[in-house]
XYZ file of N, CA and C in Angstrom:
669
model
N 0.712 -1.430 -0.312
C -0.298 0.106 -0.095
C 0.786 1.424 0.093
N 0.375 2.507 -0.573
C 0.885 3.638 -0.094
C 0.920 4.446 0.816
N 1.836 4.894 1.204
C 1.789 5.869 2.555
C 1.403 7.407 2.390
N 0.820 7.382 3.351
C 0.395 8.999 3.492
C 1.575 9.615 4.034
N 1.924 10.841 3.529
C 3.226 11.562 3.970
C 2.724 12.939 4.103
N 2.834 13.371 5.027
C 3.132 14.925 5.597
C 4.491 15.535 5.411
N 4.174 16.338 4.584
C 5.867 16.924 4.325
C 5.994 18.428 4.980
N 6.916 18.376 5.809
C 7.256 19.769 6.535
C 8.672 20.384 6.066
N 8.744 21.227 5.002
C 9.840 21.552 4.527
C 9.743 23.296 3.949
N 10.747 23.878 4.565
C 10.526 25.255 4.184
C 11.101 26.009 2.787
N 12.071 24.794 2.413
C 12.490 25.429 0.806
C 11.835 24.962 -0.084
N 11.054 25.662 -0.758
C 10.002 25.338 -1.696
C 10.211 24.709 -3.002
N 11.485 24.900 -3.390
C 11.862 24.041 -4.527
C 12.051 22.465 -4.265
N 13.058 22.245 -2.986
C 13.235 21.149 -2.386
C 12.066 20.260 -1.807
N 11.063 21.148 -1.650
C 9.807 20.583 -1.326
C 8.907 19.760 -2.561
N 8.953 20.864 -3.573
C 8.331 19.857 -4.662
C 8.894 19.236 -5.071
N 10.649 19.079 -5.164
C 11.040 17.890 -5.948
C 10.784 16.628 -4.829
N 10.792 17.018 -3.640
C 10.762 15.645 -2.984
C 9.089 15.275 -3.293
N 8.224 15.865 -3.236
C 7.217 15.673 -3.389
C 6.814 14.755 -4.438
N 7.263 15.100 -5.695
C 7.090 14.541 -6.727
C 7.842 13.077 -6.554
N 9.162 13.164 -6.311
C 9.698 11.852 -6.399
C 8.954 10.835 -5.348
N 8.058 11.377 -4.196
C 7.470 10.376 -3.378
C 5.946 9.831 -4.298
N 5.744 10.971 -4.732
C 4.512 10.553 -5.549
C 4.767 9.519 -6.852
N 5.667 9.780 -7.314
C 5.931 8.999 -8.384
C 6.562 7.264 -8.219
N 6.551 7.435 -6.670
C 6.908 6.101 -5.955
C 5.519 5.631 -5.303
N 4.153 6.172 -5.772
C 2.928 5.736 -5.220
C 2.436 6.334 -4.154
N 3.503 7.095 -3.341
C 2.813 7.870 -1.753
C 1.872 8.504 -1.892
N 1.023 9.051 -1.408
C 0.231 10.342 -1.137
C 1.000 11.375 -0.264
N 1.417 12.568 -0.962
C 2.001 13.470 -0.210
C 1.476 14.470 -0.027
N 1.344 15.297 1.223
C 0.815 16.431 1.632
C 1.250 17.453 2.272
N 1.700 18.595 1.284
C 2.716 19.611 1.954
C 2.147 20.620 2.880
N 2.902 20.422 4.337
C 1.938 21.253 5.308
C 3.232 22.605 5.607
N 2.165 23.503 5.505
C 2.667 24.861 5.501
C 3.438 25.039 7.070
N 4.546 25.555 7.242
C 5.127 25.963 8.606
C 4.404 27.149 8.847
N 3.878 27.215 10.319
C 3.179 28.466 10.714
C 3.731 29.854 10.556
N 3.472 30.995 9.977
C 4.308 31.942 10.155
C 4.196 32.782 11.575
N 3.012 32.456 12.440
C 2.889 33.036 13.742
C 2.483 32.034 14.665
N 3.052 31.988 15.590
C 3.027 31.008 16.874
C 4.181 30.106 16.534
N 5.013 30.478 15.597
C 6.072 29.497 15.445
C 5.915 28.230 15.623
N 7.078 26.976 16.386
C 6.788 25.640 16.121
C 6.081 25.253 17.370
N 5.787 23.939 17.665
C 4.906 23.493 18.607
C 3.531 22.845 18.079
N 2.700 23.355 19.033
C 1.081 23.005 18.871
C 0.583 23.163 17.490
N 0.903 24.527 16.912
C 0.417 24.761 15.595
C 0.601 23.676 14.944
N 2.022 23.333 14.490
C 2.243 22.885 13.506
C 1.970 21.032 13.800
N 2.391 20.882 15.201
C 1.554 19.592 15.577
C 0.312 19.026 14.991
N -0.829 20.231 15.239
C -1.875 19.888 14.979
C -1.908 19.966 13.531
N -1.589 20.800 12.719
C -1.616 20.759 11.409
C -1.051 19.448 10.498
N -0.046 18.796 11.017
C 0.455 17.698 10.530
C -0.617 16.575 11.172
N -1.002 16.457 12.270
C -1.779 15.352 12.648
C -3.116 15.069 11.771
N -3.859 16.419 11.552
C -5.014 16.940 10.749
C -4.772 15.941 9.525
N -3.917 15.583 8.900
C -3.573 15.098 7.496
C -3.886 13.248 7.989
N -3.572 12.965 9.480
C -3.576 11.690 9.307
C -2.553 11.100 8.650
N -1.320 11.508 8.943
C -0.183 10.696 7.945
C -0.039 9.398 8.675
N 1.203 8.538 7.725
C 1.397 7.694 8.219
C 3.369 7.943 8.835
N 3.809 8.950 7.785
C 5.053 9.238 8.019
C 4.994 10.620 8.007
N 5.514 11.517 8.730
C 6.052 13.075 8.832
C 7.419 13.228 8.446
N 7.449 13.742 7.378
C 8.815 14.176 7.053
C 9.265 15.677 7.498
N 9.783 15.654 8.233
C 10.239 17.056 9.057
C 11.450 17.813 8.845
N 11.518 19.013 8.519
C 12.594 19.982 7.822
C 13.138 20.638 9.630
N 14.041 20.010 10.370
C 14.060 20.890 11.108
C 15.001 21.875 11.450
N 15.698 22.534 10.511
C 16.540 23.361 9.975
C 15.650 25.250 10.217
N 14.225 24.498 9.680
C 13.611 26.146 9.679
C 13.454 26.608 10.816
N 13.453 28.088 11.253
C 13.674 28.510 12.443
C 12.303 28.491 13.150
N 10.871 28.195 12.299
C 9.611 28.352 12.842
C 9.440 27.231 13.772
N 10.301 25.974 13.463
C 10.228 24.296 13.576
C 10.891 24.793 15.378
N 11.811 25.511 15.365
C 12.298 25.726 16.668
C 12.913 24.249 17.462
N 12.775 24.249 18.566
C 13.103 22.541 19.454
C 12.204 21.648 18.927
N 13.177 20.538 18.236
C 12.660 19.221 17.705
C 11.633 18.707 18.634
N 11.775 18.638 19.949
C 11.346 18.120 20.931
C 9.881 18.297 21.054
N 9.408 20.074 20.678
C 8.090 19.887 20.938
C 7.240 19.655 19.585
N 7.720 18.967 18.379
C 7.397 18.525 17.389
C 7.435 17.185 17.053
N 8.584 16.492 17.324
C 8.630 15.394 16.954
C 8.304 14.015 18.110
N 8.345 14.436 19.130
C 7.874 14.165 20.613
C 6.249 13.820 20.225
N 5.291 14.571 20.109
C 3.946 14.709 19.995
C 3.777 13.865 18.896
N 4.264 14.090 17.672
C 3.936 13.257 16.278
C 4.318 11.966 16.676
N 5.573 11.474 17.297
C 5.680 10.456 17.653
C 4.742 9.355 18.460
N 4.140 10.453 19.391
C 3.314 9.774 20.512
C 1.787 9.726 19.804
N 1.833 10.246 18.829
C 0.248 10.235 17.988
C 0.415 8.772 17.116
N 1.642 8.095 17.094
C 1.868 7.265 15.867
C 2.368 7.592 14.586
N 2.695 8.753 14.504
C 3.241 8.908 13.257
C 4.835 8.450 13.237
N 5.601 8.402 12.027
C 6.870 7.810 11.931
C 7.325 8.930 11.630
N 8.247 9.277 12.116
C 8.837 10.770 11.999
C 10.413 10.622 11.222
N 10.557 11.462 9.918
C 11.701 11.030 9.433
C 12.176 12.602 9.373
N 13.454 13.269 9.787
C 13.943 14.165 10.065
C 14.722 14.615 8.702
N 14.912 15.900 8.254
C 15.799 16.421 7.235
C 16.224 17.590 8.004
N 17.894 17.363 7.747
C 18.320 18.661 8.484
C 19.934 18.599 7.555
N 20.209 20.069 7.511
C 21.639 20.050 6.961
C 23.011 19.864 8.108
N 22.507 20.015 9.290
C 23.607 19.518 10.071
C 24.111 18.237 10.044
N 25.410 18.427 10.353
C 26.253 17.170 10.117
C 27.001 17.028 11.791
N 25.811 17.685 12.806
C 26.472 17.683 14.025
C 25.987 16.196 14.589
N 26.430 15.299 15.145
C 25.882 13.864 15.604
C 24.995 14.006 16.613
N 25.390 14.922 17.616
C 24.655 15.239 18.847
C 23.352 15.751 18.224
N 23.257 16.735 17.322
C 22.113 17.082 16.848
C 21.244 15.826 16.446
N 21.736 15.034 15.548
C 21.062 13.724 15.040
C 20.633 12.997 16.159
N 21.204 12.849 17.279
C 20.954 12.217 18.677
C 19.768 12.511 19.093
N 19.736 14.264 19.299
C 18.508 14.464 19.839
C 17.430 14.201 18.920
N 17.240 14.455 17.696
C 16.181 13.991 16.879
C 15.769 12.358 17.295
N 16.702 11.560 17.162
C 16.371 10.415 17.496
C 15.476 9.829 18.954
N 16.652 10.537 19.786
C 16.345 10.434 21.141
C 14.582 11.111 21.540
N 14.070 12.099 20.800
C 12.679 12.433 20.806
C 11.689 11.697 19.885
N 12.389 10.293 19.318
C 11.591 9.775 18.614
C 11.722 9.397 17.136
N 12.444 10.522 16.466
C 12.549 10.157 14.953
C 13.155 9.093 14.637
N 12.527 8.430 13.211
C 12.783 6.972 12.954
C 14.253 7.035 12.365
N 14.772 8.007 12.026
C 15.925 8.403 11.122
C 16.083 9.752 10.808
N 17.502 10.123 10.873
C 17.899 11.657 10.535
C 18.593 11.506 9.028
N 17.828 12.121 7.995
C 18.338 12.249 6.696
C 19.369 13.449 6.197
N 20.565 13.901 5.892
C 20.835 14.950 5.407
C 20.292 15.249 4.286
N 20.343 16.843 4.183
C 19.622 17.201 3.214
C 20.632 16.984 1.550
N 21.866 16.668 2.084
C 22.544 16.257 1.016
C 22.727 14.622 0.287
N 21.807 14.067 1.115
C 21.722 13.066 0.496
C 21.103 12.798 -0.876
N 21.042 11.782 -1.563
C 19.941 11.355 -2.666
C 18.532 11.508 -2.150
N 17.905 11.606 -3.125
C 16.369 11.518 -3.025
C 16.283 10.086 -2.935
N 17.289 9.144 -3.380
C 16.724 7.772 -3.210
C 16.660 7.094 -1.606
N 17.346 8.050 -1.080
C 17.709 7.666 0.249
C 16.327 7.867 1.060
N 15.374 8.861 0.870
C 14.556 8.934 1.527
C 13.149 8.115 1.165
N 13.412 7.864 -0.429
C 12.522 6.743 -0.874
C 12.409 5.628 -0.094
N 14.057 5.027 -0.318
C 14.450 3.655 0.238
C 13.635 3.774 1.868
N 13.859 4.682 2.677
C 13.305 4.735 3.963
C 11.799 4.531 4.042
N 11.170 5.184 3.182
C 9.507 5.017 3.404
C 9.450 3.728 2.842
N 10.178 3.272 1.923
C 10.018 1.682 1.410
C 10.253 0.497 2.767
N 11.272 1.146 3.611
C 11.371 0.179 4.610
C 10.786 0.246 6.052
N 10.157 1.573 6.017
C 8.941 1.979 6.873
C 7.782 1.461 6.599
N 7.413 1.157 5.485
C 6.206 0.584 5.054
C 5.936 -0.916 5.424
N 7.558 -1.438 4.811
C 7.541 -3.010 5.169
C 7.740 -3.743 6.706
N 7.666 -2.385 7.388
C 7.993 -2.689 8.964
C 9.577 -2.915 9.429
N 10.482 -2.614 8.514
C 11.884 -2.913 8.639
C 12.487 -1.519 9.312
N 13.673 -1.942 10.053
C 14.357 -0.800 10.642
C 15.066 0.048 9.414
N 15.372 1.223 9.808
C 15.521 1.900 9.132
C 16.769 3.003 9.719
N 17.667 2.101 10.444
C 18.896 2.795 11.077
C 19.167 1.349 12.228
N 20.860 1.220 11.859
C 21.126 0.210 12.732
C 21.163 0.778 14.165
N 20.517 -0.554 15.122
C 20.643 -0.219 16.367
C 21.776 0.353 17.035
N 23.005 0.029 16.879
C 24.250 0.561 17.304
C 24.261 1.709 17.072
N 24.157 2.291 15.760
C 24.155 3.474 15.128
C 23.513 4.610 15.751
N 21.962 4.148 16.152
C 21.193 4.923 16.639
C 21.676 5.166 18.086
N 22.313 4.135 19.043
C 22.396 4.322 20.390
C 23.912 5.204 20.566
N 24.575 4.860 19.331
C 26.002 5.814 19.317
C 25.683 7.299 19.332
N 24.738 7.564 18.447
C 24.188 8.892 18.067
C 23.665 9.647 19.241
N 22.773 8.783 19.812
C 21.670 9.457 21.198
C 22.846 9.462 22.159
N 23.824 8.804 22.506
C 24.868 8.911 23.626
C 25.749 10.129 23.382
N 25.576 10.429 21.942
C 26.550 11.379 21.640
C 25.810 12.974 22.263
N 24.515 13.146 22.050
C 23.606 14.079 22.445
C 23.486 14.001 23.854
N 23.777 13.002 24.669
C 23.437 12.785 25.929
C 24.952 13.245 26.694
N 25.957 13.086 26.003
C 27.310 13.571 26.500
C 27.353 15.233 26.141
N 27.076 15.793 25.162
C 26.734 17.185 25.044
C 25.822 17.947 25.598
N 24.579 17.131 26.183
C 24.165 17.600 27.171
C 24.629 17.677 28.600
N 25.281 16.820 29.311
C 25.917 16.778 30.120
C 27.301 17.872 30.331
N 27.817 17.787 29.352
C 28.927 18.751 29.074
C 28.238 20.421 29.211
N 27.135 20.694 28.412
C 26.498 21.817 28.427
C 25.854 22.517 30.128
N 25.718 21.336 30.558
C 25.091 21.652 31.918
C 26.068 21.920 32.821
N 27.179 21.295 32.908
C 28.888 21.446 33.329
C 29.042 22.746 33.088
N 29.312 23.153 31.795
C 29.309 24.726 31.446
C 28.492 25.825 32.002
N 27.137 25.583 32.107
C 26.292 26.514 32.730
C 26.442 26.462 33.863
N 27.062 25.569 35.011
C 27.125 25.562 36.342
C 28.756 26.713 36.629
N 29.513 26.130 35.599
C 30.464 26.936 35.922
C 30.727 28.289 35.267
N 29.685 28.938 34.552
C 29.136 30.077 34.326
C 28.740 30.616 35.626
N 27.711 29.946 36.077
C 26.951 30.574 37.178
C 27.961 30.758 38.322
N 28.940 30.178 38.731
C 29.568 30.334 39.879
C 30.693 31.690 39.615
N 30.499 32.198 38.462
C 30.819 33.610 38.181
C 30.389 34.654 39.162
N 31.241 35.321 39.900
C 30.710 36.634 40.713
C 30.198 37.715 39.730
N 29.255 38.654 40.219
C 28.405 39.461 39.269
C 29.588 40.184 38.376
N 31.005 40.780 39.365
C 32.018 41.502 38.362
C 32.525 40.639 37.353
N 32.582 39.460 37.581
C 33.448 38.458 36.576
C 32.611 38.160 35.293
N 31.119 38.308 35.984
C 30.139 37.892 34.669
C 30.227 39.324 33.879
N 30.277 40.485 34.645
C 30.156 41.627 33.917
C 31.384 41.828 32.968
N 32.765 41.448 33.342
C 34.143 41.405 32.456
C 33.867 40.608 31.408
N 33.327 39.244 31.598
C 33.140 38.210 30.640
C 31.993 38.769 29.548
N 30.924 39.554 29.711
C 30.208 40.020 29.255
C 30.977 41.077 28.160
N 31.961 41.849 28.447
C 32.779 42.881 28.016
C 33.620 42.204 26.815
N 34.123 40.819 27.112
C 35.028 39.985 26.498
C 34.168 39.553 25.272
N 32.791 38.915 25.477
C 31.972 38.551 24.516
C 31.733 39.737 23.749
N 31.682 40.884 24.002
C 31.519 42.225 23.138
C 32.647 42.631 22.176
N 33.632 42.093 22.551
C 35.151 41.969 21.824
C 35.813 43.283 22.301
N 35.880 43.435 23.507
C 36.431 44.470 24.312
C 37.627 44.105 24.707
N 38.656 44.827 24.981
C 40.133 44.554 25.280
C 40.248 44.849 26.784
N 41.225 44.479 27.415
C 41.623 44.685 28.721
C 41.296 46.343 29.519
N 41.758 47.154 28.641
C 42.374 48.411 28.486
C 40.960 49.030 28.730
N 40.100 48.760 27.543
C 38.864 49.426 27.589
C 37.623 48.826 28.652
N 37.817 47.621 28.830
C 36.980 47.241 29.940
C 37.295 47.902 31.441
N 38.812 48.416 31.596
C 39.090 48.766 32.456
C 38.499 50.238 32.595
N 38.502 51.301 31.984
C 38.167 52.298 31.398
C 36.519 52.627 31.686
N 35.813 51.191 30.786
C 34.434 51.298 31.091
C 34.006 51.148 32.774
N 34.757 50.027 33.418
C 34.427 49.691 35.031
C 35.346 50.629 35.888
N 35.809 51.315 35.186
C 36.836 52.647 36.379
C 37.615 51.987 37.087
N 38.182 50.959 36.998
C 39.378 50.112 37.742
C 40.597 50.049 36.861
N 41.450 49.680 37.663
C 43.095 49.431 36.977
C 43.064 48.284 36.020
N 43.727 48.115 35.198
C 43.953 46.856 33.911
C 44.625 45.873 35.068
N 45.190 46.244 35.906
C 45.757 44.860 36.839
C 44.563 44.233 37.441
N 43.549 45.022 37.652
C 42.384 44.617 38.205
C 41.695 43.406 37.349
N 41.752 44.075 36.229
C 40.834 43.654 35.315
C 41.444 42.343 34.712
N 42.554 41.983 34.583
C 43.432 40.978 34.236
C 43.452 39.917 35.252
N 43.304 40.046 36.598
C 42.950 39.514 37.642
C 41.576 38.847 37.544
N 40.649 39.742 37.267
C 39.477 39.330 36.900
C 39.403 38.306 35.805
N 39.942 38.722 34.758
C 39.969 37.564 33.644
C 40.691 36.233 34.007
N 41.744 36.380 34.882
C 42.502 34.719 35.388
C 41.537 34.313 36.096
N 40.723 34.625 36.875
C 39.456 34.191 37.704
C 38.275 33.153 36.523
N 38.394 34.055 35.736
C 37.076 33.726 34.915
C 37.619 32.057 34.352
N 39.104 32.537 33.942
C 39.562 31.177 33.003
C 39.454 29.854 34.053
N 40.057 30.403 35.293
C 40.080 29.052 36.096
C 38.731 28.781 36.204
N 37.971 29.420 36.841
C 36.523 28.979 36.856
C 35.696 28.115 35.663
N 36.003 28.893 34.649
C 35.549 28.306 33.466
C 36.382 27.020 32.736
N 37.601 27.086 33.841
C 38.129 25.803 33.105
C 38.878 25.632 31.391
N 39.175 26.953 31.152
C 39.465 26.891 29.849
C 40.700 28.056 29.818
N 41.490 27.854 28.851
C 42.976 28.395 28.571
C 42.805 29.542 28.044
N 41.774 30.250 27.556
C 42.165 31.491 26.663
C 41.074 32.230 26.764
N 41.088 33.715 26.787
C 39.808 34.409 26.660
C 38.940 34.188 25.503
N 39.132 33.873 24.162
C 38.710 33.357 23.083
C 37.373 32.024 23.373
N 38.142 31.073 24.131
C 37.564 29.978 24.666
C 36.758 30.187 25.658
N 36.818 31.022 26.677
C 35.800 31.447 27.740
C 34.478 32.303 26.738
N 34.503 33.016 25.833
C 33.835 33.722 25.252
C 32.972 32.257 24.299
N 33.756 31.601 23.755
C 33.149 30.509 23.008
C 32.464 29.884 23.707
N 32.851 29.362 25.301
C 31.711 28.639 26.063
C 30.531 29.476 26.142
N 30.687 30.821 26.528
C 29.489 31.219 26.952
C 28.764 31.412 25.885
N 29.116 31.242 24.367
C 28.311 31.585 23.348
C 27.356 30.189 23.271
N 28.323 29.348 23.207
C 27.861 27.651 22.680
C 26.533 27.556 23.839
N 26.443 27.894 25.114
C 25.665 27.388 26.394
C 24.340 28.510 25.808
N 24.225 29.623 25.257
C 23.791 30.740 24.950
C 23.645 31.847 26.047
N 24.900 31.833 27.094
C 25.081 32.655 28.226
C 24.641 34.115 27.733
N 24.161 34.557 28.456
C 23.553 35.861 28.408
C 24.599 36.785 29.439
N 24.960 37.953 29.174
C 25.952 38.902 29.941
C 24.740 39.875 30.633
N 25.401 40.168 31.786
C 24.219 41.159 32.596
C 24.547 42.589 31.833
N 23.501 43.584 32.184
C 23.965 44.790 31.402
C 25.082 45.519 31.942
N 25.498 45.577 30.587
C 27.225 46.127 30.667
C 27.068 47.573 31.089
N 28.116 47.893 31.567
C 27.968 49.518 31.934
C 29.316 50.280 31.249
């Protein structure tokens, strides 16, 4: 039998190409517009489930989709097989999608036949990704989550003044500029920078700024 497929893809040309390829293989494809207001979450899930699909092909790179857990999880819980499309090559990102129920993650650089064969295997009730590969990707995501929590805890250990200095560093200011802005000596700022590096367990100002950026840390209001 053919599968009913809900296609959520924000690149119109790619969506049309994929729609045609799957239709030629006998599947019933329904393109689901990504809500422009309300962003991701319930509106998109409702729109997909309204189609009563067997499979949802979901582009998680679209800004409107947002947190994959808010879409993939509810669709999976409703009995929809989710196949994720992404441009990301980050194995932790893939693992996150799989953890929340996606049956497979397919890079957008893959041939269309990869998606076609994935649907064929889903239709036959066959696995679409080796168990050991799935477990390795999910484990990678869990390790990244653990590392991020540790980084957030280290950032939270900074004093208010150290947070302010890190905020200045993140804005690209040099020690002498920070000293002028905070009305302290350059030696004081260097001492604070040294304390920041020690608490964050990094070896350079650039690494400290990178850690703050990766975790989404926001500096206090700068003076």
